[in-house]
Short mmCIF file of C-alpha atoms in Angstrom, two decimals:
data_model
loop_
_atom_site.label_atom_id
_atom_site.label_comp_id
_atom_site.label_asym_id
_atom_site.label_seq_id
_atom_site.Cartn_x
_atom_site.Cartn_y
_atom_site.Cartn_z
CA MET F 1 0.00 0.00 0.00
CA ARG F 2 0.98 3.61 -0.38
CA ARG F 3 1.56 4.73 3.19
CA HIS F 4 2.35 8.34 4.15
CA ILE F 5 0.96 8.67 7.67
CA LEU F 6 2.08 12.05 9.05
CA VAL F 7 3.46 11.42 12.53
CA THR F 8 6.39 12.25 14.81
CA LEU F 9 8.25 9.40 16.49
CA ALA F 10 8.21 9.31 20.31
CA ALA F 11 8.16 6.77 23.17
CA PHE F 12 6.51 3.39 22.73
CA VAL F 13 4.23 1.29 24.90
CA VAL F 14 5.33 -2.00 26.51
CA PHE F 15 3.81 -4.94 24.68
CA THR F 16 1.96 -7.98 25.95
CA ALA F 17 1.66 -11.55 24.71
CA SER F 18 -0.32 -12.32 21.53
CA THR F 19 -2.88 -15.01 20.83
CA ALA F 20 -3.43 -17.15 17.75
CA LEU F 21 -6.41 -18.53 15.89
CA ALA F 22 -6.84 -21.49 13.56
CA GLN F 23 -4.16 -22.50 11.05
CA GLN F 24 -4.77 -22.79 7.34
CA PRO F 25 -4.15 -25.76 5.06
CA SER F 26 -0.73 -26.56 3.52
CA VAL F 27 1.37 -25.50 6.56
CA PRO F 28 1.91 -27.30 9.88
CA ASP F 29 -1.08 -27.19 12.22
CA ARG F 30 -0.21 -24.87 15.11
CA SER F 31 -3.75 -23.84 16.01
CA LEU F 32 -3.19 -24.79 19.64
CA ASP F 33 0.03 -22.76 19.93
CA SER F 34 -1.16 -19.52 21.53
CA ALA F 35 2.27 -17.89 21.07
CA HIS F 36 2.38 -18.32 17.29
CA SER F 37 2.26 -15.39 14.87
CA TYR F 38 1.99 -15.23 11.10
CA LEU F 39 3.58 -13.18 8.32
CA GLY F 40 1.58 -11.43 5.61
CA PHE F 41 2.06 -8.84 2.90
CA ASP F 42 0.06 -6.07 1.27
CA ARG F 43 0.50 -3.89 -1.79
CA ASN F 44 -1.66 -1.73 -4.03
CA ASP F 45 -1.21 -3.91 -7.11
CA TYR F 46 -2.18 -7.56 -7.31
CA PRO F 47 1.05 -9.58 -7.65
CA GLY F 48 -0.24 -11.81 -10.45
CA ASP F 49 -1.51 -15.38 -10.42
CA ALA F 50 1.87 -16.82 -11.39
CA ALA F 51 3.58 -15.38 -8.29
CA LEU F 52 1.16 -16.80 -5.71
CA SER F 53 2.71 -20.24 -5.12
CA GLU F 54 6.14 -18.69 -4.54
CA LEU F 55 4.75 -15.98 -2.26
CA ARG F 56 2.89 -18.62 -0.27
CA LYS F 57 6.25 -20.09 0.80
CA HIS F 58 6.76 -16.96 2.90
CA PHE F 59 3.35 -15.46 3.62
CA ALA F 60 0.27 -16.83 5.38
CA PHE F 61 -2.05 -13.97 4.43
CA THR F 62 -2.37 -10.99 2.14
CA GLY F 63 -4.03 -7.61 2.16
CA TYR F 64 -7.02 -7.57 -0.18
CA TRP F 65 -8.46 -4.34 -1.53
CA ILE F 66 -12.22 -4.29 -2.09
CA THR F 67 -12.10 -0.69 -3.42
CA ASN F 68 -9.61 1.17 -5.56
CA PRO F 69 -6.38 1.52 -3.53
CA PRO F 70 -5.05 5.01 -2.71
CA GLY F 71 -4.18 6.95 -5.83
CA GLU F 72 -5.49 4.24 -8.18
CA THR F 73 -8.30 4.42 -10.73
CA HIS F 74 -9.00 0.68 -10.74
CA ASN F 75 -8.67 -2.32 -8.41
CA SER F 76 -6.50 -5.15 -9.72
CA TRP F 77 -7.45 -7.37 -6.72
CA ALA F 78 -11.09 -7.62 -7.81
CA GLY F 79 -12.11 -11.18 -8.55
CA LYS F 80 -8.94 -12.73 -7.08
CA ARG F 81 -10.27 -14.01 -3.76
CA ASP F 82 -10.93 -17.56 -4.99
CA ILE F 83 -7.46 -18.18 -6.42
CA LEU F 84 -5.83 -16.69 -3.33
CA GLN F 85 -7.92 -18.90 -1.08
CA ARG F 86 -7.14 -22.00 -3.16
CA THR F 87 -3.44 -21.18 -2.83
CA GLY F 88 -3.89 -21.11 0.95
CA PHE F 89 -3.83 -17.40 1.74
CA GLY F 90 -5.80 -15.74 4.50
CA PHE F 91 -6.92 -12.14 4.20
CA LEU F 92 -6.75 -8.60 5.54
CA VAL F 93 -9.73 -7.03 3.78
CA ILE F 94 -9.32 -3.29 3.27
CA ALA F 95 -11.28 -0.38 1.80
CA ASN F 96 -9.85 3.02 0.91
CA GLY F 97 -10.76 5.95 3.16
CA ARG F 98 -10.92 9.70 2.60
CA LEU F 99 -8.21 12.27 3.31
CA ASP F 100 -8.88 15.37 5.41
CA ALA F 101 -8.72 17.69 2.39
CA GLU F 102 -11.29 15.64 0.50
CA LEU F 103 -13.70 15.70 3.42
CA THR F 104 -13.28 19.47 3.77
CA ARG F 105 -14.10 19.98 0.10
CA ALA F 106 -17.14 17.72 0.39
CA ALA F 107 -18.39 19.64 3.44
CA LYS F 108 -18.18 22.89 1.49
CA GLN F 109 -20.34 21.27 -1.18
CA GLY F 110 -22.99 20.36 1.39
CA LYS F 111 -22.14 16.70 1.95
CA THR F 112 -21.39 15.98 5.58
CA PRO F 113 -18.43 13.74 6.48
CA ALA F 114 -20.81 11.35 8.26
CA ALA F 115 -22.94 10.99 5.12
CA PHE F 116 -19.78 10.36 3.13
CA GLY F 117 -18.75 7.70 5.64
CA ARG F 118 -22.09 5.91 5.50
CA GLN F 119 -22.06 5.86 1.69
CA ASP F 120 -18.46 4.58 1.51
CA ALA F 121 -19.29 1.89 4.06
CA ALA F 122 -22.33 0.80 2.03
CA ASP F 123 -20.09 0.57 -1.04
CA ALA F 124 -17.54 -1.50 0.93
CA ILE F 125 -20.27 -3.89 2.11
CA THR F 126 -21.49 -4.37 -1.46
CA ALA F 127 -17.92 -4.96 -2.67
CA ALA F 128 -17.20 -7.48 0.12
CA GLN F 129 -20.35 -9.40 -0.76
CA ARG F 130 -19.48 -9.32 -4.46
CA GLU F 131 -15.99 -10.70 -3.70
CA GLY F 132 -17.51 -13.52 -1.65
CA PHE F 133 -16.27 -12.60 1.81
CA PRO F 134 -18.41 -14.36 4.42
CA PRO F 135 -20.54 -12.76 7.14
CA GLY F 136 -18.42 -11.97 10.18
CA ALA F 137 -15.37 -10.95 8.15
CA ILE F 138 -13.59 -7.80 9.37
CA LEU F 139 -13.47 -4.94 6.87
CA PHE F 140 -10.65 -2.46 7.58
CA LEU F 141 -10.94 1.22 6.65
CA ASP F 142 -7.67 2.68 5.38
CA GLN F 143 -7.02 5.78 7.55
CA GLU F 144 -3.86 7.26 6.02
CA GLU F 145 -3.30 10.38 8.10
CA GLY F 146 -1.86 10.06 11.58
CA GLY F 147 -2.00 11.88 14.89
CA ARG F 148 -5.21 13.19 16.46
CA MET F 149 -8.03 13.18 13.93
CA LEU F 150 -9.65 16.37 12.73
CA PRO F 151 -13.39 16.58 13.56
CA ASP F 152 -14.45 15.89 9.97
CA THR F 153 -12.20 12.82 9.81
CA ALA F 154 -13.56 11.49 13.10
CA ASP F 155 -17.15 11.97 11.92
CA TYR F 156 -16.38 10.18 8.66
CA LEU F 157 -14.48 7.28 10.22
CA LEU F 158 -17.01 6.57 12.96
CA ALA F 159 -19.95 6.77 10.55
CA TRP F 160 -18.11 4.22 8.40
CA THR F 161 -17.38 1.82 11.27
CA GLU F 162 -20.89 2.08 12.73
CA THR F 163 -22.44 1.36 9.33
CA ILE F 164 -20.25 -1.73 8.97
CA ALA F 165 -21.14 -2.80 12.53
CA HIS F 166 -24.83 -2.79 11.60
CA SER F 167 -24.19 -5.07 8.61
CA ALA F 168 -23.18 -8.73 8.40
CA TYR F 169 -19.53 -7.63 8.68
CA LEU F 170 -17.35 -6.34 11.51
CA PRO F 171 -15.58 -2.96 11.54
CA GLY F 172 -11.83 -2.52 11.52
CA VAL F 173 -9.46 0.40 10.91
CA TYR F 174 -5.92 0.56 9.56
CA ALA F 175 -4.36 3.48 11.44
CA SER F 176 -1.15 4.81 12.91
CA GLY F 177 0.23 3.35 16.12
CA GLN F 178 3.16 5.79 16.19
CA PRO F 179 3.09 8.45 18.92
CA SER F 180 2.58 11.92 17.46
CA ASP F 181 2.87 15.40 18.98
CA ASP F 182 -0.46 16.38 20.50
CA VAL F 183 -0.89 19.17 23.05
CA PRO F 184 1.22 20.79 25.81
CA GLY F 185 1.11 18.95 29.12
CA PRO F 186 0.87 20.29 32.69
CA ASN F 187 4.60 21.03 32.92
CA GLY F 188 4.94 22.47 29.45
CA LYS F 189 6.05 19.15 28.02
CA THR F 190 4.40 18.00 24.81
CA LEU F 191 1.97 15.14 25.20
CA PHE F 192 1.72 12.46 22.57
CA ILE F 193 -1.12 10.51 21.02
CA THR F 194 -1.57 7.77 18.44
CA THR F 195 -4.41 7.76 15.96
CA ILE F 196 -5.56 4.45 17.42
CA GLN F 197 -5.69 5.95 20.91
CA ASP F 198 -7.73 8.86 19.55
CA ILE F 199 -10.17 6.48 17.83
CA ARG F 200 -10.56 4.46 21.03
CA GLU F 201 -11.41 7.62 22.97
CA HIS F 202 -14.11 8.53 20.45
CA VAL F 203 -15.55 5.01 20.57
CA ALA F 204 -15.67 5.04 24.37
CA ALA F 205 -17.18 8.52 24.56
CA GLY F 206 -19.89 7.65 22.05
CA HIS F 207 -20.54 4.13 23.38
CA LEU F 208 -19.93 2.82 19.87
CA HIS F 209 -19.23 -0.66 18.55
CA PRO F 210 -15.74 -2.11 19.13
CA ILE F 211 -13.24 -1.75 16.30
CA ALA F 212 -10.44 -4.13 15.28
CA PHE F 213 -7.13 -2.39 14.61
CA TRP F 214 -4.50 -3.00 11.96
CA VAL F 215 -1.57 -0.98 13.29
CA ALA F 216 0.86 0.98 11.11
CA GLN F 217 4.12 1.22 13.06
CA ASP F 218 7.28 0.84 10.94
CA ALA F 219 9.72 2.78 13.15
CA CYS F 220 12.80 0.75 14.08
CA PRO F 221 12.48 -0.14 16.93
CA PRO F 222 9.98 -1.62 17.64
CA ALA F 223 9.77 -2.71 14.00
CA PRO F 224 12.50 -5.12 12.83
CA GLY F 225 12.53 -3.76 9.28
CA CYS F 226 12.14 -5.76 6.09
CA VAL F 227 12.56 -9.23 7.55
CA ILE F 228 11.03 -12.03 5.45
CA SER F 229 11.34 -15.68 6.45
CA SER F 230 9.56 -18.90 5.58
CA VAL F 231 5.89 -19.34 6.38
CA GLN F 232 6.83 -21.73 9.21
CA SER F 233 8.80 -19.01 11.06
CA ASP F 234 7.25 -16.60 13.55
CA PRO F 235 7.49 -12.85 12.92
CA LEU F 236 7.21 -10.51 15.87
CA PRO F 237 3.61 -10.61 17.15
CA PRO F 238 1.31 -7.65 16.47
CA THR F 239 1.37 -6.77 20.17
CA ALA F 240 5.05 -5.78 19.70
CA SER F 241 3.74 -2.71 17.87
CA GLY F 242 2.76 -1.20 21.23
CA ILE F 243 -0.97 -1.88 20.72
CA PRO F 244 -1.78 -4.81 23.06
CA ASP F 245 -4.89 -6.07 21.25
CA ALA F 246 -3.87 -5.32 17.65
CA ALA F 247 -5.36 -7.65 15.05
CA ALA F 248 -2.42 -7.02 12.72
CA TRP F 249 0.75 -4.95 12.58
CA GLN F 250 2.26 -3.40 9.46
CA PHE F 251 5.93 -3.24 10.44
CA ALA F 252 7.63 -2.51 7.11
CA GLN F 253 6.60 -0.26 4.23
CA SER F 254 7.74 0.23 0.64
CA PRO F 255 9.49 2.56 0.28
CA ARG F 256 10.92 2.84 3.76
CA ARG F 257 10.65 6.13 5.61
CA LYS F 258 14.27 7.08 6.12
CA SER F 259 13.73 9.31 9.15
CA ILE F 260 12.41 6.45 11.30
CA THR F 261 14.09 3.35 9.82
CA GLN F 262 17.78 4.16 10.14
CA ALA F 263 18.32 1.36 12.65
CA CYS F 264 17.02 -1.26 10.21
CA ALA F 265 18.01 0.35 6.89
CA ARG F 266 20.18 -2.61 5.88
CA THR F 267 17.18 -4.94 5.84
CA TYR F 268 15.67 -3.00 2.91
CA ALA F 269 16.76 -3.09 -0.74
CA SER F 270 19.09 -0.39 -2.06
CA ASP F 271 16.14 1.49 -3.58
CA GLY F 272 14.47 1.65 -0.15
CA ASN F 273 11.76 -0.89 -0.90
CA CYS F 274 11.00 -4.09 0.97
CA ASP F 275 11.42 -6.76 -1.72
CA THR F 276 10.23 -10.34 -1.66
CA PRO F 277 12.90 -13.01 -2.19
CA SER F 278 13.86 -14.31 -5.62
CA PRO F 279 12.28 -15.15 -8.01
CA THR F 280 9.33 -12.82 -7.40
CA HIS F 281 11.22 -9.64 -6.36
CA LEU F 282 8.07 -7.65 -5.63
CA PHE F 283 8.07 -4.62 -3.36
CA VAL F 284 5.60 -5.11 -0.51
CA ASP F 285 4.58 -3.92 2.93
CA LEU F 286 5.00 -6.53 5.68
CA ASN F 287 2.49 -7.46 8.38
CA SER F 288 2.23 -9.83 11.29
CA ALA F 289 -0.93 -11.20 12.90
CA ALA F 290 -1.96 -13.70 15.55
CA SER F 291 -4.09 -15.48 12.94
CA PRO F 292 -3.29 -16.75 9.43
CA ASP F 293 -6.60 -15.14 8.39
CA PRO F 294 -6.84 -11.90 10.39
CA SER F 295 -10.02 -10.67 8.66
CA HIS F 296 -11.67 -14.12 8.98
CA GLY F 297 -12.22 -13.84 5.25
CA ARG F 298 -11.75 -17.46 4.21
#
């Protein structure tokens, strides 16, 4: 995915142990191993049918766009769920969200952010049904911008998640888990907030439905960088992101953000991307999860 979440790196939260769900076919059955975690990838462009068997040697699940990815005019993932499932992949199902500037323009034209959110959620539900994702699957909204949300963004996001919560699907959000400058504290020191913390506060204040979180946190540490192993090997669990109950953790992005990845720069390719091993050599973002199918999309 294209990821440009605008945040400032600060302190991180101590992590707790992760849990695992059922294993998928074609890899050893570790469904009873509560400490196991799984490696996945995501990218805007579908990697191609021919690459799937090779990618499956390393990855248990993949991100799956049900709308046009950021900056794209079409969705190359459409219609690919069946072949991915037959190859053994689980899913992180994701729908593109709106940027602050777009919501501001829409508000000036008389369309409220909440109305925009409800319409986008309805479109995501239709797309998920069309792609064959079962009831109970988690649909993640792609929230690109980090830090404390602007009011329009919060209205949009929560209208989206509440609409999903009232459907056959469950709401999730991809959002920043990196601490960002917030407001001055009691002693003049700057306080910090993550977008996920801000969303949680809104959910609690409004007594809204729970949201699953796919955490974007590629700063090294806690992220290890572009580390790709075999599908039998454990990546760091999503709780290592600093979000104790994270459903998934995106810990490497393509291209890497130089300002926060100096400590793991050598794990990336010379062009700054995170490349899959030969023979595929595709640039990807890397994710870990406590389930081989974090969206329950199989």
